[in-house]
C-alpha cells in the first residue's frame, strides 16, 4: 500500500496532499471525498486507494484498474476564483498529469479534450470532476484522477484504447514519485489559474493537444457525428467544424479520433 508517510516524506507542495487518507480498498475515492467535504476536510486533502470496488468514470462509465498497480486518487478543492474559471479545471488537471509524466518518464504524453492524457494515442489517465454542492456555484470540488501506471494487462476492447506508462516505456514506474510530481504540477497550475488570466494555461495545454486539425467523432448525449477539431476557447469548450462547414462549440460530451 502507498503509505501517507512515504508520500509526505519528500512532497514539495504547500497544500495539495498535505492531508492524506490512504486505503487498501474502497468503493470510490471520489465518493469518499464527497463525504469528507461535508465535514470540511481541508483544501488539498487527498484520498488514495490501491483498489476501487465501484470506481467511476465520466459519462456514467466504470473505471477499472488492477489492484496495486496504478494511481487512484481524489483531491478536495475549495476554489476561490470566479465561477467562469471552474470549467478550466480539467485543463489544469490534464496538463499537470502530462507534465508530471514527462518529468518522471521518458514518454511524451498528449492531452485530449476535455481531460484525458494519452501516450501513443492510448489513454493513460482519466479524470472525474464532481461538484459536491447542490447548486453549481463555487464551493466544493472533488477532482478524481486515475492513472494507469504499472498495469500490464487490459481486458477486451480496452487493450486497443488504453495502456499504461509501463507498457509504453518498458520500465516499471515509481508510483510515489509520479504522485508527488502530479501534486506539485497541479498546485502550480491551480495557482496559475487562480491568479492569472487563462491564456497562458490554455496555450500550454494546446502545445500538448492531440486533436486539432484532426477528424473526430463527437458524442453528445446519445448523438454521435463526424467533425474536425479546431480549437479550445477561453471557456474550455471545444470548437469544432461539422461536415457541412458549420462551426459550433461543445461544452460537454466526448470525442474520439475518427479512425479509432
Ligand atoms: C474517465 O476518464 O472516465 C474518468 C476516470 C476517473 C477515474 C478516477 S480513479 C480515482 C477517482 N475515483 C473514482 O471513482 N473515479 C476517479
mmCIF file of C-alpha atoms and ligand atoms in Angstrom:
data_model
loop_
_atom_site.group_PDB
_atom_site.id
_atom_site.type_symbol
_atom_site.label_atom_id
_atom_site.label_comp_id
_atom_site.label_asym_id
_atom_site.label_seq_id
_atom_site.Cartn_x
_atom_site.Cartn_y
_atom_site.Cartn_z
ATOM 1 C CA UNK A 1 0.000 0.000 0.000
ATOM 2 C CA UNK A 2 1.192 3.546 -0.649
ATOM 3 C CA UNK A 3 1.689 4.880 2.880
ATOM 4 C CA UNK A 4 0.979 8.503 3.718
ATOM 5 C CA UNK A 5 4.377 8.914 5.383
ATOM 6 C CA UNK A 6 6.097 7.876 2.139
ATOM 7 C CA UNK A 7 4.118 10.416 0.118
ATOM 8 C CA UNK A 8 4.705 13.177 2.657
ATOM 9 C CA UNK A 9 8.432 12.474 3.063
ATOM 10 C CA UNK A 10 9.547 14.493 0.033
ATOM 11 C CA UNK A 11 6.365 16.193 -1.164
ATOM 12 C CA UNK A 12 7.138 19.773 -2.192
ATOM 13 C CA UNK A 13 3.639 21.281 -2.122
ATOM 14 C CA UNK A 14 2.144 23.894 0.196
ATOM 15 C CA UNK A 15 -1.366 22.436 0.440
ATOM 16 C CA UNK A 16 -2.110 19.659 -2.045
ATOM 17 C CA UNK A 17 -1.600 16.245 -0.497
ATOM 18 C CA UNK A 18 -0.693 17.517 2.962
ATOM 19 C CA UNK A 19 -3.679 15.692 4.448
ATOM 20 C CA UNK A 20 -3.962 12.091 3.234
ATOM 21 C CA UNK A 21 -6.471 9.261 3.614
ATOM 22 C CA UNK A 22 -4.960 6.039 2.260
ATOM 23 C CA UNK A 23 -6.940 2.822 1.706
ATOM 24 C CA UNK A 24 -6.183 -0.718 0.584
ATOM 25 C CA UNK A 25 -9.654 -0.921 -0.941
ATOM 26 C CA UNK A 26 -12.609 1.454 -1.149
ATOM 27 C CA UNK A 27 -15.761 1.803 -3.281
ATOM 28 C CA UNK A 28 -14.589 5.025 -4.959
ATOM 29 C CA UNK A 29 -12.137 7.665 -3.767
ATOM 30 C CA UNK A 30 -14.433 10.317 -5.284
ATOM 31 C CA UNK A 31 -17.414 9.087 -3.276
ATOM 32 C CA UNK A 32 -15.355 9.086 -0.070
ATOM 33 C CA UNK A 33 -14.005 12.560 -0.861
ATOM 34 C CA UNK A 34 -17.528 13.898 -1.296
ATOM 35 C CA UNK A 35 -18.388 12.667 2.194
ATOM 36 C CA UNK A 36 -15.279 14.358 3.565
ATOM 37 C CA UNK A 37 -16.275 17.699 2.061
ATOM 38 C CA UNK A 38 -19.365 17.606 4.279
ATOM 39 C CA UNK A 39 -17.118 17.788 7.331
ATOM 40 C CA UNK A 40 -14.943 20.435 5.681
ATOM 41 C CA UNK A 41 -11.778 18.361 5.259
ATOM 42 C CA UNK A 42 -9.006 20.848 4.406
ATOM 43 C CA UNK A 43 -8.389 22.161 0.880
ATOM 44 C CA UNK A 44 -5.907 19.844 -0.841
ATOM 45 C CA UNK A 45 -6.858 16.718 1.128
ATOM 46 C CA UNK A 46 -6.264 13.581 -0.935
ATOM 47 C CA UNK A 47 -7.895 10.167 -0.744
ATOM 48 C CA UNK A 48 -5.862 7.400 -2.348
ATOM 49 C CA UNK A 49 -6.605 3.702 -2.779
ATOM 50 C CA UNK A 50 -4.936 0.603 -4.175
ATOM 51 C CA UNK A 51 -8.275 -0.736 -5.352
ATOM 52 C CA UNK A 52 -11.787 0.571 -6.033
ATOM 53 C CA UNK A 53 -14.810 -1.726 -5.988
ATOM 54 C CA UNK A 54 -17.026 0.867 -7.745
ATOM 55 C CA UNK A 55 -14.557 3.155 -9.495
ATOM 56 C CA UNK A 56 -16.461 5.744 -11.505
ATOM 57 C CA UNK A 57 -15.611 7.340 -14.846
ATOM 58 C CA UNK A 58 -17.141 10.162 -16.887
ATOM 59 C CA UNK A 59 -20.491 9.773 -18.610
ATOM 60 C CA UNK A 60 -21.687 7.100 -16.128
ATOM 61 C CA UNK A 61 -18.892 4.728 -17.136
ATOM 62 C CA UNK A 62 -16.893 2.493 -14.770
ATOM 63 C CA UNK A 63 -13.205 2.950 -14.091
ATOM 64 C CA UNK A 64 -11.483 -0.404 -13.896
ATOM 65 C CA UNK A 65 -7.976 -0.729 -12.503
ATOM 66 C CA UNK A 66 -5.845 -3.673 -11.373
ATOM 67 C CA UNK A 67 -5.215 -3.627 -7.637
ATOM 68 C CA UNK A 68 -1.892 -2.192 -6.501
ATOM 69 C CA UNK A 69 -0.618 -1.274 -9.964
ATOM 70 C CA UNK A 70 -1.889 2.222 -10.663
ATOM 71 C CA UNK A 71 -2.734 5.567 -9.109
ATOM 72 C CA UNK A 72 -6.327 6.096 -7.983
ATOM 73 C CA UNK A 73 -6.876 9.259 -6.004
ATOM 74 C CA UNK A 74 -9.163 12.229 -5.421
ATOM 75 C CA UNK A 75 -8.309 15.747 -4.332
ATOM 76 C CA UNK A 76 -10.646 18.033 -2.413
ATOM 77 C CA UNK A 77 -10.559 21.652 -3.629
ATOM 78 C CA UNK A 78 -12.386 24.736 -2.428
ATOM 79 C CA UNK A 79 -11.764 27.152 -5.302
ATOM 80 C CA UNK A 80 -11.784 30.833 -4.508
ATOM 81 C CA UNK A 81 -11.654 32.054 -8.083
ATOM 82 C CA UNK A 82 -14.511 33.202 -10.287
ATOM 83 C CA UNK A 83 -17.095 30.676 -11.477
ATOM 84 C CA UNK A 84 -16.055 31.065 -15.148
ATOM 85 C CA UNK A 85 -12.696 29.539 -14.317
ATOM 86 C CA UNK A 86 -14.166 26.327 -12.876
ATOM 87 C CA UNK A 87 -14.666 24.976 -16.395
ATOM 88 C CA UNK A 88 -10.897 25.260 -16.896
ATOM 89 C CA UNK A 89 -10.028 22.871 -14.063
ATOM 90 C CA UNK A 90 -9.894 19.896 -16.481
ATOM 91 C CA UNK A 91 -7.061 21.685 -18.297
ATOM 92 C CA UNK A 92 -5.226 22.271 -15.014
ATOM 93 C CA UNK A 93 -5.513 18.553 -14.273
ATOM 94 C CA UNK A 94 -4.598 17.071 -17.629
ATOM 95 C CA UNK A 95 -1.688 19.456 -18.167
ATOM 96 C CA UNK A 96 -0.354 18.732 -14.675
ATOM 97 C CA UNK A 97 -0.521 14.971 -15.236
ATOM 98 C CA UNK A 98 1.052 15.246 -18.698
ATOM 99 C CA UNK A 99 3.899 17.423 -17.346
ATOM 100 C CA UNK A 100 4.470 15.057 -14.422
ATOM 101 C CA UNK A 101 4.624 12.038 -16.761
ATOM 102 C CA UNK A 102 7.155 13.906 -18.883
ATOM 103 C CA UNK A 103 9.307 14.598 -15.805
ATOM 104 C CA UNK A 104 9.184 11.113 -14.316
ATOM 105 C CA UNK A 105 9.372 9.026 -17.522
ATOM 106 C CA UNK A 106 10.912 9.358 -20.969
ATOM 107 C CA UNK A 107 7.441 9.486 -22.556
ATOM 108 C CA UNK A 108 5.748 12.356 -24.406
ATOM 109 C CA UNK A 109 2.080 12.457 -23.395
ATOM 110 C CA UNK A 110 -0.674 14.344 -25.185
ATOM 111 C CA UNK A 111 -3.876 15.890 -23.839
ATOM 112 C CA UNK A 112 -7.276 15.032 -25.293
ATOM 113 C CA UNK A 113 -10.237 17.316 -24.673
ATOM 114 C CA UNK A 114 -11.705 17.573 -22.141
ATOM 115 C CA UNK A 115 -9.415 15.859 -19.659
ATOM 116 C CA UNK A 116 -7.728 12.681 -20.836
ATOM 117 C CA UNK A 117 -3.997 12.101 -21.056
ATOM 118 C CA UNK A 118 -2.751 9.756 -23.765
ATOM 119 C CA UNK A 119 0.562 8.189 -24.700
ATOM 120 C CA UNK A 120 0.999 6.884 -28.243
ATOM 121 C CA UNK A 121 -2.730 7.592 -28.796
ATOM 122 C CA UNK A 122 -3.773 5.304 -25.933
ATOM 123 C CA UNK A 123 -5.482 6.512 -22.779
ATOM 124 C CA UNK A 124 -3.225 6.558 -19.738
ATOM 125 C CA UNK A 125 -5.188 8.838 -17.440
ATOM 126 C CA UNK A 126 -8.791 9.915 -16.927
ATOM 127 C CA UNK A 127 -10.322 12.480 -14.591
ATOM 128 C CA UNK A 128 -13.705 12.839 -12.962
ATOM 129 C CA UNK A 129 -14.503 16.283 -11.594
ATOM 130 C CA UNK A 130 -17.526 16.481 -9.367
ATOM 131 C CA UNK A 131 -19.077 19.356 -7.501
ATOM 132 C CA UNK A 132 -20.326 18.352 -4.115
ATOM 133 C CA UNK A 133 -22.509 21.388 -3.627
ATOM 134 C CA UNK A 134 -26.155 21.158 -4.624
ATOM 135 C CA UNK A 135 -26.004 24.334 -6.683
ATOM 136 C CA UNK A 136 -23.434 24.731 -9.410
ATOM 137 C CA UNK A 137 -21.987 27.764 -7.695
ATOM 138 C CA UNK A 138 -18.466 27.737 -6.359
ATOM 139 C CA UNK A 139 -17.724 25.636 -3.408
ATOM 140 C CA UNK A 140 -16.562 22.116 -3.138
ATOM 141 C CA UNK A 141 -14.855 20.269 -5.952
ATOM 142 C CA UNK A 142 -13.771 16.651 -5.903
ATOM 143 C CA UNK A 143 -11.089 16.040 -8.508
ATOM 144 C CA UNK A 144 -10.674 12.320 -9.166
ATOM 145 C CA UNK A 145 -7.667 11.078 -11.108
ATOM 146 C CA UNK A 146 -6.908 7.590 -12.341
ATOM 147 C CA UNK A 147 -3.501 6.910 -13.940
ATOM 148 C CA UNK A 148 -2.576 3.563 -15.473
ATOM 149 C CA UNK A 149 0.965 3.228 -14.199
ATOM 150 C CA UNK A 150 2.244 -0.345 -13.991
ATOM 151 C CA UNK A 151 -0.744 -2.392 -15.166
ATOM 152 C CA UNK A 152 0.268 -4.723 -17.993
ATOM 153 C CA UNK A 153 -2.960 -6.436 -18.999
ATOM 154 C CA UNK A 154 -6.053 -4.687 -20.349
ATOM 155 C CA UNK A 155 -9.238 -6.659 -20.964
ATOM 156 C CA UNK A 156 -11.211 -6.914 -24.186
ATOM 157 C CA UNK A 157 -11.630 -3.772 -26.250
ATOM 158 C CA UNK A 158 -9.824 -1.701 -23.677
ATOM 159 C CA UNK A 159 -6.468 -3.002 -24.886
ATOM 160 C CA UNK A 160 -6.864 -1.108 -28.158
ATOM 161 C CA UNK A 161 -7.741 2.156 -26.446
ATOM 162 C CA UNK A 162 -5.894 2.147 -23.132
ATOM 163 C CA UNK A 163 -2.388 1.454 -21.951
ATOM 164 C CA UNK A 164 -0.081 2.113 -19.030
ATOM 165 C CA UNK A 165 3.148 4.009 -18.538
ATOM 166 C CA UNK A 166 4.963 0.719 -18.013
ATOM 167 C CA UNK A 167 3.635 -0.784 -21.239
ATOM 168 C CA UNK A 168 4.567 2.305 -23.236
ATOM 169 C CA UNK A 169 8.004 2.894 -21.682
ATOM 170 C CA UNK A 170 9.063 -0.674 -20.996
ATOM 171 C CA UNK A 171 10.046 0.135 -17.413
ATOM 172 C CA UNK A 172 8.350 -0.083 -14.020
ATOM 173 C CA UNK A 173 7.424 3.405 -12.787
ATOM 174 C CA UNK A 174 7.775 4.584 -9.187
ATOM 175 C CA UNK A 175 4.170 5.446 -8.257
ATOM 176 C CA UNK A 176 5.086 7.651 -5.291
ATOM 177 C CA UNK A 177 7.435 9.822 -7.348
ATOM 178 C CA UNK A 178 4.766 10.186 -10.016
ATOM 179 C CA UNK A 179 2.066 11.069 -7.476
ATOM 180 C CA UNK A 180 4.308 13.678 -5.829
ATOM 181 C CA UNK A 181 5.113 15.171 -9.195
ATOM 182 C CA UNK A 182 1.412 15.291 -10.210
ATOM 183 C CA UNK A 183 0.509 17.039 -6.943
ATOM 184 C CA UNK A 184 3.327 19.581 -7.390
ATOM 185 C CA UNK A 185 2.411 20.326 -11.006
ATOM 186 C CA UNK A 186 -1.260 20.530 -10.094
ATOM 187 C CA UNK A 187 -0.617 23.003 -7.311
ATOM 188 C CA UNK A 188 1.412 25.229 -9.657
ATOM 189 C CA UNK A 189 -1.203 25.131 -12.422
ATOM 190 C CA UNK A 190 -4.005 25.709 -9.902
ATOM 191 C CA UNK A 191 -2.196 28.811 -8.650
ATOM 192 C CA UNK A 192 -1.753 29.942 -12.250
ATOM 193 C CA UNK A 193 -5.490 29.579 -12.890
ATOM 194 C CA UNK A 194 -6.319 31.339 -9.602
ATOM 195 C CA UNK A 195 -4.145 34.399 -10.100
ATOM 196 C CA UNK A 196 -3.724 34.952 -13.838
ATOM 197 C CA UNK A 197 -5.841 35.192 -16.987
ATOM 198 C CA UNK A 198 -6.263 31.721 -18.506
ATOM 199 C CA UNK A 199 -4.481 32.291 -21.857
ATOM 200 C CA UNK A 200 -1.074 31.000 -20.784
ATOM 201 C CA UNK A 201 -2.547 27.875 -19.213
ATOM 202 C CA UNK A 202 -4.611 27.165 -22.323
ATOM 203 C CA UNK A 203 -1.659 27.851 -24.626
ATOM 204 C CA UNK A 204 0.486 25.403 -22.660
ATOM 205 C CA UNK A 205 -2.329 22.834 -22.878
ATOM 206 C CA UNK A 206 -2.693 23.417 -26.624
ATOM 207 C CA UNK A 207 1.013 22.670 -27.119
ATOM 208 C CA UNK A 208 0.224 19.144 -25.956
ATOM 209 C CA UNK A 209 -3.212 18.875 -27.559
ATOM 210 C CA UNK A 210 -3.855 15.844 -29.684
ATOM 211 C CA UNK A 211 -6.953 16.653 -31.705
ATOM 212 C CA UNK A 212 -6.553 19.955 -33.548
ATOM 213 C CA UNK A 213 -6.963 19.666 -37.297
ATOM 214 C CA UNK A 214 -7.969 16.021 -36.973
ATOM 215 C CA UNK A 215 -11.193 14.269 -37.959
ATOM 216 C CA UNK A 216 -13.083 13.281 -34.845
ATOM 217 C CA UNK A 217 -16.287 11.582 -33.795
ATOM 218 C CA UNK A 218 -18.293 13.689 -31.351
ATOM 219 C CA UNK A 219 -20.547 12.014 -28.811
ATOM 220 C CA UNK A 220 -23.098 14.394 -27.286
ATOM 221 C CA UNK A 221 -25.823 12.789 -25.161
ATOM 222 C CA UNK A 222 -26.990 9.920 -27.373
ATOM 223 C CA UNK A 223 -25.936 11.559 -30.672
ATOM 224 C CA UNK A 224 -22.669 10.941 -32.462
ATOM 225 C CA UNK A 225 -21.435 12.723 -35.583
ATOM 226 C CA UNK A 226 -18.267 13.437 -37.565
ATOM 227 C CA UNK A 227 -16.416 16.747 -37.304
ATOM 228 C CA UNK A 228 -12.968 18.330 -37.275
ATOM 229 C CA UNK A 229 -11.495 19.685 -34.030
ATOM 230 C CA UNK A 230 -10.418 23.315 -34.486
ATOM 231 C CA UNK A 231 -9.543 24.917 -31.146
ATOM 232 C CA UNK A 232 -10.353 25.261 -27.457
ATOM 233 C CA UNK A 233 -11.957 28.549 -26.451
ATOM 234 C CA UNK A 234 -11.309 30.502 -23.274
ATOM 235 C CA UNK A 235 -14.338 28.974 -21.582
ATOM 236 C CA UNK A 236 -12.855 25.496 -22.108
ATOM 237 C CA UNK A 237 -15.308 24.494 -24.833
ATOM 238 C CA UNK A 238 -14.087 22.640 -27.920
ATOM 239 C CA UNK A 239 -14.611 24.461 -31.215
ATOM 240 C CA UNK A 240 -15.429 22.030 -33.988
ATOM 241 C CA UNK A 241 -16.324 22.257 -37.665
ATOM 242 C CA UNK A 242 -19.084 19.931 -38.759
ATOM 243 C CA UNK A 243 -19.135 18.193 -42.131
ATOM 244 C CA UNK A 244 -21.459 20.837 -43.599
ATOM 245 C CA UNK A 245 -18.909 23.526 -42.723
ATOM 246 C CA UNK A 246 -20.815 24.985 -39.761
ATOM 247 C CA UNK A 247 -18.809 25.635 -36.619
ATOM 248 C CA UNK A 248 -20.000 25.097 -33.073
ATOM 249 C CA UNK A 249 -18.726 24.843 -29.523
ATOM 250 C CA UNK A 250 -19.102 21.717 -27.437
ATOM 251 C CA UNK A 251 -19.234 22.126 -23.690
ATOM 252 C CA UNK A 252 -19.798 18.549 -22.563
ATOM 253 C CA UNK A 253 -19.550 15.114 -24.082
ATOM 254 C CA UNK A 254 -16.808 13.005 -25.504
ATOM 255 C CA UNK A 255 -14.729 12.961 -28.649
ATOM 256 C CA UNK A 256 -12.549 10.329 -30.252
ATOM 257 C CA UNK A 257 -10.213 10.287 -33.232
ATOM 258 C CA UNK A 258 -12.283 9.217 -36.229
ATOM 259 C CA UNK A 259 -10.032 6.284 -37.152
ATOM 260 C CA UNK A 260 -10.356 4.715 -33.706
HETATM 261 C C1 LIG B 1 -12.804 8.925 -17.093
HETATM 262 O O1 LIG B 1 -11.889 9.037 -17.901
HETATM 263 O O2 LIG B 1 -13.895 8.448 -17.412
HETATM 264 C C2 LIG B 1 -12.596 9.385 -15.681
HETATM 265 C C3 LIG B 1 -11.961 8.340 -14.811
HETATM 266 C C4 LIG B 1 -11.715 8.804 -13.398
HETATM 267 C C5 LIG B 1 -11.214 7.691 -12.512
HETATM 268 C C6 LIG B 1 -10.769 8.171 -11.157
HETATM 269 S S1 LIG B 1 -9.938 6.912 -10.263
HETATM 270 C C7 LIG B 1 -9.986 7.852 -8.818
HETATM 271 C C8 LIG B 1 -11.329 8.550 -8.782
HETATM 272 N N1 LIG B 1 -12.340 7.716 -8.148
HETATM 273 C C9 LIG B 1 -13.287 7.320 -8.992
HETATM 274 O O3 LIG B 1 -14.257 6.588 -8.715
HETATM 275 N N2 LIG B 1 -13.042 7.833 -10.221
HETATM 276 C C10 LIG B 1 -11.859 8.673 -10.224
#
